[in-house]
Tab-separated table of N, CA and C in Angstrom:
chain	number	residue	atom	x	y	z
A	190	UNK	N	-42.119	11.095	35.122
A	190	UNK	CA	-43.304	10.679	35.834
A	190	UNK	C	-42.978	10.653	37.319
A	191	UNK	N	-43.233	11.651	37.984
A	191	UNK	CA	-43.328	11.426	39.806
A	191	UNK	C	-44.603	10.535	40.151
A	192	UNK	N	-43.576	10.129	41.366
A	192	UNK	CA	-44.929	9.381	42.271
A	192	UNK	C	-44.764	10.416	43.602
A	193	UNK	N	-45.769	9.723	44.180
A	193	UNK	CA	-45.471	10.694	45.816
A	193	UNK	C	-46.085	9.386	46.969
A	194	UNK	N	-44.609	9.790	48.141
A	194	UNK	CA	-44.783	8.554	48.864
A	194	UNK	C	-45.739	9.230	49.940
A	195	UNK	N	-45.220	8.303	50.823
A	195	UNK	CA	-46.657	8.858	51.732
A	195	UNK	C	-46.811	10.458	52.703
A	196	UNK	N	-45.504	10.805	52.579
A	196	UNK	CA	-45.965	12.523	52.973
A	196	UNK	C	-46.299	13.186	52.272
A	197	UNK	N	-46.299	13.269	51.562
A	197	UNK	CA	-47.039	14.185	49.820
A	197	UNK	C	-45.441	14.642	49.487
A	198	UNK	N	-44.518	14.372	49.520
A	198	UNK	CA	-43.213	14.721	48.874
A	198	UNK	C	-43.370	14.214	47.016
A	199	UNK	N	-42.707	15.086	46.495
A	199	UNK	CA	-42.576	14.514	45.107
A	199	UNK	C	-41.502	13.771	44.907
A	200	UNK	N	-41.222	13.064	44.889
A	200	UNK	CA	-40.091	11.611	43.876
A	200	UNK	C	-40.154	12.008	43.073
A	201	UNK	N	-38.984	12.913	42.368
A	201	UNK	CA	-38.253	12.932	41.054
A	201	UNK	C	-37.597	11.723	40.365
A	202	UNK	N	-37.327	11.374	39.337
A	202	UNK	CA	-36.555	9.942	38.788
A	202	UNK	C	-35.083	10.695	38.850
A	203	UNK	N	-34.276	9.779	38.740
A	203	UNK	CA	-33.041	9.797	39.158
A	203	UNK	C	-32.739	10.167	37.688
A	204	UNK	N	-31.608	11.366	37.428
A	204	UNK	CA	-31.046	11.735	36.140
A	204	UNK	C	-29.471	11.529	35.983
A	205	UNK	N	-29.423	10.578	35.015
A	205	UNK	CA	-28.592	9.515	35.239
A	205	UNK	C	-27.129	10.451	34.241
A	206	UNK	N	-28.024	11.717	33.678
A	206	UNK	CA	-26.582	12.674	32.846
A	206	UNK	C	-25.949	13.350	34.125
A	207	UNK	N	-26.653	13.886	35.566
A	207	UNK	CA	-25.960	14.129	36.742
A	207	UNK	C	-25.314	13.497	37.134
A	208	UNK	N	-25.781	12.223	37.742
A	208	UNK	CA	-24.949	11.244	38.118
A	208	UNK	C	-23.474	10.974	37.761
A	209	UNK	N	-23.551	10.658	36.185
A	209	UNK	CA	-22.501	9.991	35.693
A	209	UNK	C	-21.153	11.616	35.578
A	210	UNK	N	-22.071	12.780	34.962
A	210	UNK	CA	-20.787	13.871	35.879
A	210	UNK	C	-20.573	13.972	37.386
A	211	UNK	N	-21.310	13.264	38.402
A	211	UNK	CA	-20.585	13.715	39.542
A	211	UNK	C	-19.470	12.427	39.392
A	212	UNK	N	-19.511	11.418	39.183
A	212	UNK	CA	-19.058	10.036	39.471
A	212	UNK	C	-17.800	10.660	38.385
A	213	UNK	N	-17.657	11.402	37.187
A	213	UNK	CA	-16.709	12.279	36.115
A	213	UNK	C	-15.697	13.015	37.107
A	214	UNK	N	-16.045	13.886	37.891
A	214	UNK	CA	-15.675	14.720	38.547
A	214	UNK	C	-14.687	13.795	39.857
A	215	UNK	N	-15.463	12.998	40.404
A	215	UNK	CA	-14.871	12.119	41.587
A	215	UNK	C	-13.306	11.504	41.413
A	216	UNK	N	-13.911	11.161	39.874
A	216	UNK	CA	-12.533	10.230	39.376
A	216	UNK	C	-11.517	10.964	38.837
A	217	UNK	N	-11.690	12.268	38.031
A	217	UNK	CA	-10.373	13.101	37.859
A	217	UNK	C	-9.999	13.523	39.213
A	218	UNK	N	-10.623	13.655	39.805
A	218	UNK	CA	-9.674	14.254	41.233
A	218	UNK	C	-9.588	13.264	41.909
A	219	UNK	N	-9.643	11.866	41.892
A	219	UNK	CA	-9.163	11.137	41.906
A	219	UNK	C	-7.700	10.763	41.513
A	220	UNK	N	-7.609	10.735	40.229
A	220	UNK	CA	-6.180	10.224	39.297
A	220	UNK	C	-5.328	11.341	39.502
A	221	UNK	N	-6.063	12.705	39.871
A	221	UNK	CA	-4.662	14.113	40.004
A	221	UNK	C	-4.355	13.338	41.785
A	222	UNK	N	-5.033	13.310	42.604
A	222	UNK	CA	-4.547	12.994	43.874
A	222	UNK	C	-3.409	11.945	43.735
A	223	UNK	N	-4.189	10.874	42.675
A	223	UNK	CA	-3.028	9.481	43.407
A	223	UNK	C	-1.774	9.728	42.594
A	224	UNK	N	-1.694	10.850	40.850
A	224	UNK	CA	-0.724	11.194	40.791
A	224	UNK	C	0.220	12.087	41.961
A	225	UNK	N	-0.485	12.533	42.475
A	225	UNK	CA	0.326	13.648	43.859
A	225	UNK	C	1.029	12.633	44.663
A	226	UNK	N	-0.077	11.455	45.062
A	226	UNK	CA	0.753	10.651	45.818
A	226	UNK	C	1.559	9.913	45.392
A	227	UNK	N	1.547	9.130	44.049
A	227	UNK	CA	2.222	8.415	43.450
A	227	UNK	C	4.015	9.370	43.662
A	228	UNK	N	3.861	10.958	43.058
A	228	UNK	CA	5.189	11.608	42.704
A	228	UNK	C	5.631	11.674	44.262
A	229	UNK	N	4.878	11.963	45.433
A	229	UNK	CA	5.588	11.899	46.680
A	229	UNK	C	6.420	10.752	47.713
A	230	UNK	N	6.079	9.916	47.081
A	230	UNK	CA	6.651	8.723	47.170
A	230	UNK	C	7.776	8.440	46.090
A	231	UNK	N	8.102	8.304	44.854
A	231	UNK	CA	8.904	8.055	44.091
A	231	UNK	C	9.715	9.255	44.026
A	232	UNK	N	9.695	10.363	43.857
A	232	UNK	CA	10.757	11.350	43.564
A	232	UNK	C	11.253	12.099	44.547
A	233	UNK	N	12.536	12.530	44.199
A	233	UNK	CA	13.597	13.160	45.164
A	233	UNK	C	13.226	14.509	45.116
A	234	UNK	N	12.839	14.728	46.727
A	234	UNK	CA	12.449	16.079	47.291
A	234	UNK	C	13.217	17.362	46.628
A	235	UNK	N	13.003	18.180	46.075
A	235	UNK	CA	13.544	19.531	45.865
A	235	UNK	C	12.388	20.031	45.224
A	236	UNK	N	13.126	21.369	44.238
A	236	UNK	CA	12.193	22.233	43.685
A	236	UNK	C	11.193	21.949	42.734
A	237	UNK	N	11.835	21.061	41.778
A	237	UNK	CA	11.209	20.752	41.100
A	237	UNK	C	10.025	19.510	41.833
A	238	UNK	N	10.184	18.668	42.778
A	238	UNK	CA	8.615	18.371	42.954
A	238	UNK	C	7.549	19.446	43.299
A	239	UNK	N	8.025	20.596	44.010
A	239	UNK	CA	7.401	21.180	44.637
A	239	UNK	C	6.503	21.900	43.782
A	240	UNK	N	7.224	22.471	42.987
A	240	UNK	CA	6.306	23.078	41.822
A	240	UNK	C	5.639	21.892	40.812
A	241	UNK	N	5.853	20.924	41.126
A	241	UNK	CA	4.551	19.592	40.439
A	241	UNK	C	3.392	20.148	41.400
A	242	UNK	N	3.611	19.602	42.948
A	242	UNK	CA	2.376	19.811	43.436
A	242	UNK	C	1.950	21.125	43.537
A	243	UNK	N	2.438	22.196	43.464
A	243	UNK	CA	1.775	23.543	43.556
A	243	UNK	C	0.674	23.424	42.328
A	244	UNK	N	1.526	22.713	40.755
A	244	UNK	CA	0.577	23.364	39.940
A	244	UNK	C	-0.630	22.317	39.940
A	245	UNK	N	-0.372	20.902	40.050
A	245	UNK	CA	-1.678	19.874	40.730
A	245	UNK	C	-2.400	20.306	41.680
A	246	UNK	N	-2.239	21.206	42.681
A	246	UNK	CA	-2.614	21.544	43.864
A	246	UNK	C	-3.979	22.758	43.007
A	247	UNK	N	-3.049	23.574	42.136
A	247	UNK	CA	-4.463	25.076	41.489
A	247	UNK	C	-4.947	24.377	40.320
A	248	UNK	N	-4.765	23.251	39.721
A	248	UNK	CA	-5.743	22.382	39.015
A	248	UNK	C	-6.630	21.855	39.269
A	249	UNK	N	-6.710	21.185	40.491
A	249	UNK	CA	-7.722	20.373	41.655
A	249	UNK	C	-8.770	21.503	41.794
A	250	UNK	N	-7.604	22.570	42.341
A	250	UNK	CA	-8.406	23.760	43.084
A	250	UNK	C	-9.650	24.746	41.846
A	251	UNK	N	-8.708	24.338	40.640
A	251	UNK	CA	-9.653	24.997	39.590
A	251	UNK	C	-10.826	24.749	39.181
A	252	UNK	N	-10.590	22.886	39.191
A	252	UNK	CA	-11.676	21.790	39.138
A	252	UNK	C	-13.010	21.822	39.779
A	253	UNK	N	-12.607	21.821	41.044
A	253	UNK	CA	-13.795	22.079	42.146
A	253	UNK	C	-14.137	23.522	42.021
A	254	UNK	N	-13.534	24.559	41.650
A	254	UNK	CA	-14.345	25.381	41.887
A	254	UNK	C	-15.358	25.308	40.497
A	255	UNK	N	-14.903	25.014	39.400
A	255	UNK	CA	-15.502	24.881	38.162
A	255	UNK	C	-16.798	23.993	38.248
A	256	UNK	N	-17.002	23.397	39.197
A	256	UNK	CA	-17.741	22.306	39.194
A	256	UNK	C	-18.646	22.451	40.760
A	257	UNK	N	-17.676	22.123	41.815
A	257	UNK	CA	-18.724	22.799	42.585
A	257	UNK	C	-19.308	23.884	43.515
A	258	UNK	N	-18.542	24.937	42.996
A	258	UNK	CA	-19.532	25.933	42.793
A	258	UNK	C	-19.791	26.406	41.234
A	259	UNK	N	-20.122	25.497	40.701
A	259	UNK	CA	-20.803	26.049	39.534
A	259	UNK	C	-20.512	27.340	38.959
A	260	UNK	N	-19.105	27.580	38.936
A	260	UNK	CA	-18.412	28.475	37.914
A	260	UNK	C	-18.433	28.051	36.745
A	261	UNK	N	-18.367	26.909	36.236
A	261	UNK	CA	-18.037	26.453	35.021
A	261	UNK	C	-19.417	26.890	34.012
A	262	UNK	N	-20.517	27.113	34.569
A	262	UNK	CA	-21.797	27.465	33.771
A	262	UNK	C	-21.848	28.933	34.017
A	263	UNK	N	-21.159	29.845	34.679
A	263	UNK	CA	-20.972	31.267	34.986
A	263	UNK	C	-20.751	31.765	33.738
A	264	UNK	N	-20.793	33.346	33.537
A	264	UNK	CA	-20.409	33.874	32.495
A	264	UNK	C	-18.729	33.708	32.603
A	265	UNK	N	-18.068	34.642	31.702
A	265	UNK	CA	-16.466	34.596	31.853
A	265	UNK	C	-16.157	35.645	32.673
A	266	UNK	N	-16.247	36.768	32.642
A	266	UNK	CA	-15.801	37.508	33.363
A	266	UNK	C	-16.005	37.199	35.441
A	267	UNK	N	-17.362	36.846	35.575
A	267	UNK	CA	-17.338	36.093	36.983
A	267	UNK	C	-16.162	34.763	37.269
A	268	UNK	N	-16.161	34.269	36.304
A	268	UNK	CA	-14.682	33.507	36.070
A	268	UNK	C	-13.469	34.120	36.496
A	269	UNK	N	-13.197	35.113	35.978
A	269	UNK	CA	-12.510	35.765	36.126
A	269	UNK	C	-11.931	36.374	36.908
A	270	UNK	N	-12.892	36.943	37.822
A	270	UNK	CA	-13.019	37.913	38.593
A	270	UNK	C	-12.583	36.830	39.944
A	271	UNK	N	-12.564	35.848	39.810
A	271	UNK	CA	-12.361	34.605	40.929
A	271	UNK	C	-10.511	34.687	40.401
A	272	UNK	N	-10.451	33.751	39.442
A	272	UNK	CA	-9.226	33.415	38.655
A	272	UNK	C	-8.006	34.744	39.252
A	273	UNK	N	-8.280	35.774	38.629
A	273	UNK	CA	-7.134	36.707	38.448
A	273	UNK	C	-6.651	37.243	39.125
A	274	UNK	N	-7.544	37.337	40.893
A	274	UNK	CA	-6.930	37.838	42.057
A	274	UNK	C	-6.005	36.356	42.754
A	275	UNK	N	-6.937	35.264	42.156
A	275	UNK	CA	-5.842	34.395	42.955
A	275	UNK	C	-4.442	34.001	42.562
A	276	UNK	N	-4.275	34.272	41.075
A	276	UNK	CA	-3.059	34.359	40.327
A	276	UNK	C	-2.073	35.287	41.590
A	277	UNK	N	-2.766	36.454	41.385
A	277	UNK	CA	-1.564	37.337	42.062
A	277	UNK	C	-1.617	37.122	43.304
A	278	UNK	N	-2.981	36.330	44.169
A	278	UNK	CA	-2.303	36.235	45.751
A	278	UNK	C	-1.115	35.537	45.692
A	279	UNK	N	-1.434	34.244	44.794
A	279	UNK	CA	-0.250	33.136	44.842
A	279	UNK	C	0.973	33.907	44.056
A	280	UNK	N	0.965	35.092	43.566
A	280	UNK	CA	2.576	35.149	43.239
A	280	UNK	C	2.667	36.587	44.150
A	281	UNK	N	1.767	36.522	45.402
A	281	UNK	CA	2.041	37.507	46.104
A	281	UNK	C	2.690	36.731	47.482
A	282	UNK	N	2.458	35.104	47.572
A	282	UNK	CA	2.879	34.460	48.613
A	282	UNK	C	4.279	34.308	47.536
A	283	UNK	N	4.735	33.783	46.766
A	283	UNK	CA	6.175	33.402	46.417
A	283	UNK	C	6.584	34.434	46.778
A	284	UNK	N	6.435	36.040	46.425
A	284	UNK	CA	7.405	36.979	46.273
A	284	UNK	C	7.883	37.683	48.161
A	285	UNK	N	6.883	36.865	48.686
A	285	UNK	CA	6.931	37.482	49.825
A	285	UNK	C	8.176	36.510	50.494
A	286	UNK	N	7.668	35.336	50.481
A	286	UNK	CA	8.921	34.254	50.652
A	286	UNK	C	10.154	34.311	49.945
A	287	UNK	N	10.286	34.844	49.244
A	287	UNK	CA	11.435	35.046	48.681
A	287	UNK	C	12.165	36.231	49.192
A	288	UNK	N	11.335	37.027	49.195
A	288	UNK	CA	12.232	38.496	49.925
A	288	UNK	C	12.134	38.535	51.257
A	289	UNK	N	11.933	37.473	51.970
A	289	UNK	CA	12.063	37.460	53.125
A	289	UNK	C	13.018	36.747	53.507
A	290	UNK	N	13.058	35.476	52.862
A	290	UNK	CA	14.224	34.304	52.670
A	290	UNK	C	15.307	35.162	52.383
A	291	UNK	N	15.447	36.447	51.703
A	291	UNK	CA	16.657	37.152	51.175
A	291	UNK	C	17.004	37.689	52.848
A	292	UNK	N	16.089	38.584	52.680
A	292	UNK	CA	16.268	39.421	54.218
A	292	UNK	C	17.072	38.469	55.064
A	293	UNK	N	16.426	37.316	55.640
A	293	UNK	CA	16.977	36.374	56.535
A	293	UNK	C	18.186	36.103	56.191
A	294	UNK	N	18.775	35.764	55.092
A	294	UNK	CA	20.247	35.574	54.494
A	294	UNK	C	21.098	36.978	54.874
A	295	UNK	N	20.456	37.795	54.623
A	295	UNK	CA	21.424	39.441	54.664
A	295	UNK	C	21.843	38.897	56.109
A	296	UNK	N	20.834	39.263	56.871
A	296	UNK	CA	20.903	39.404	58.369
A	296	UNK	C	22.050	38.549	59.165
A	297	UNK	N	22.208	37.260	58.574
A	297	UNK	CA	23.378	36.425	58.764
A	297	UNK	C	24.672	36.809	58.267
């Protein structure tokens, strides 16, 4: 049932199955953050944190895109087509750092 206030706008009622997924959404990326912060504070810096937060870091990143941009109601292949180039940018940034990190070692 709309009402309309005084510019002739329509007042929709508030849909309380939106709501309670955005307030869904807020709080998992919530609990992945304060785990991020929680592990940066308690654990001893090396590789292995690093690759905690890389893979918390494309979970978050998966999250939001799943949600807001509304991939998650997309077909699969538009899924996809997002997903599978960023796989290989990100193992196109390790491999680059790595063979460069080599290079730099030769050179010494």
């Amino acid at each position: 049932m709309a009402q309309e206030n005084k510019n002739g706008l329509e007042v929709i009622p508030r849909d309380s199955a939106k709501i309670k997924k955005i307030w869904m959404t807020a709080l998992i990326l919530l609990v992945v953050t304060a785990v991020e912060f929680l592990l940066a504070f308690t654990m001893e810096r090396g590789m292995f944190l690093y690759i905690i937060f890389i893979v918390l870091t494309i979970v978050k990143a998966k999250y939001i895109m799943m949600e807001f941009m509304h991939l998650g109601d997309e077909v699969k292949p538009l899924f996809y087509s997002i997903i599978v180039p960023l796989i290989f940018l990100i193992w196109l940034i390790i491999a680059l750092f790595k063979e460069g990190s080599d290079i730099f070692l030769m050179r010494w």
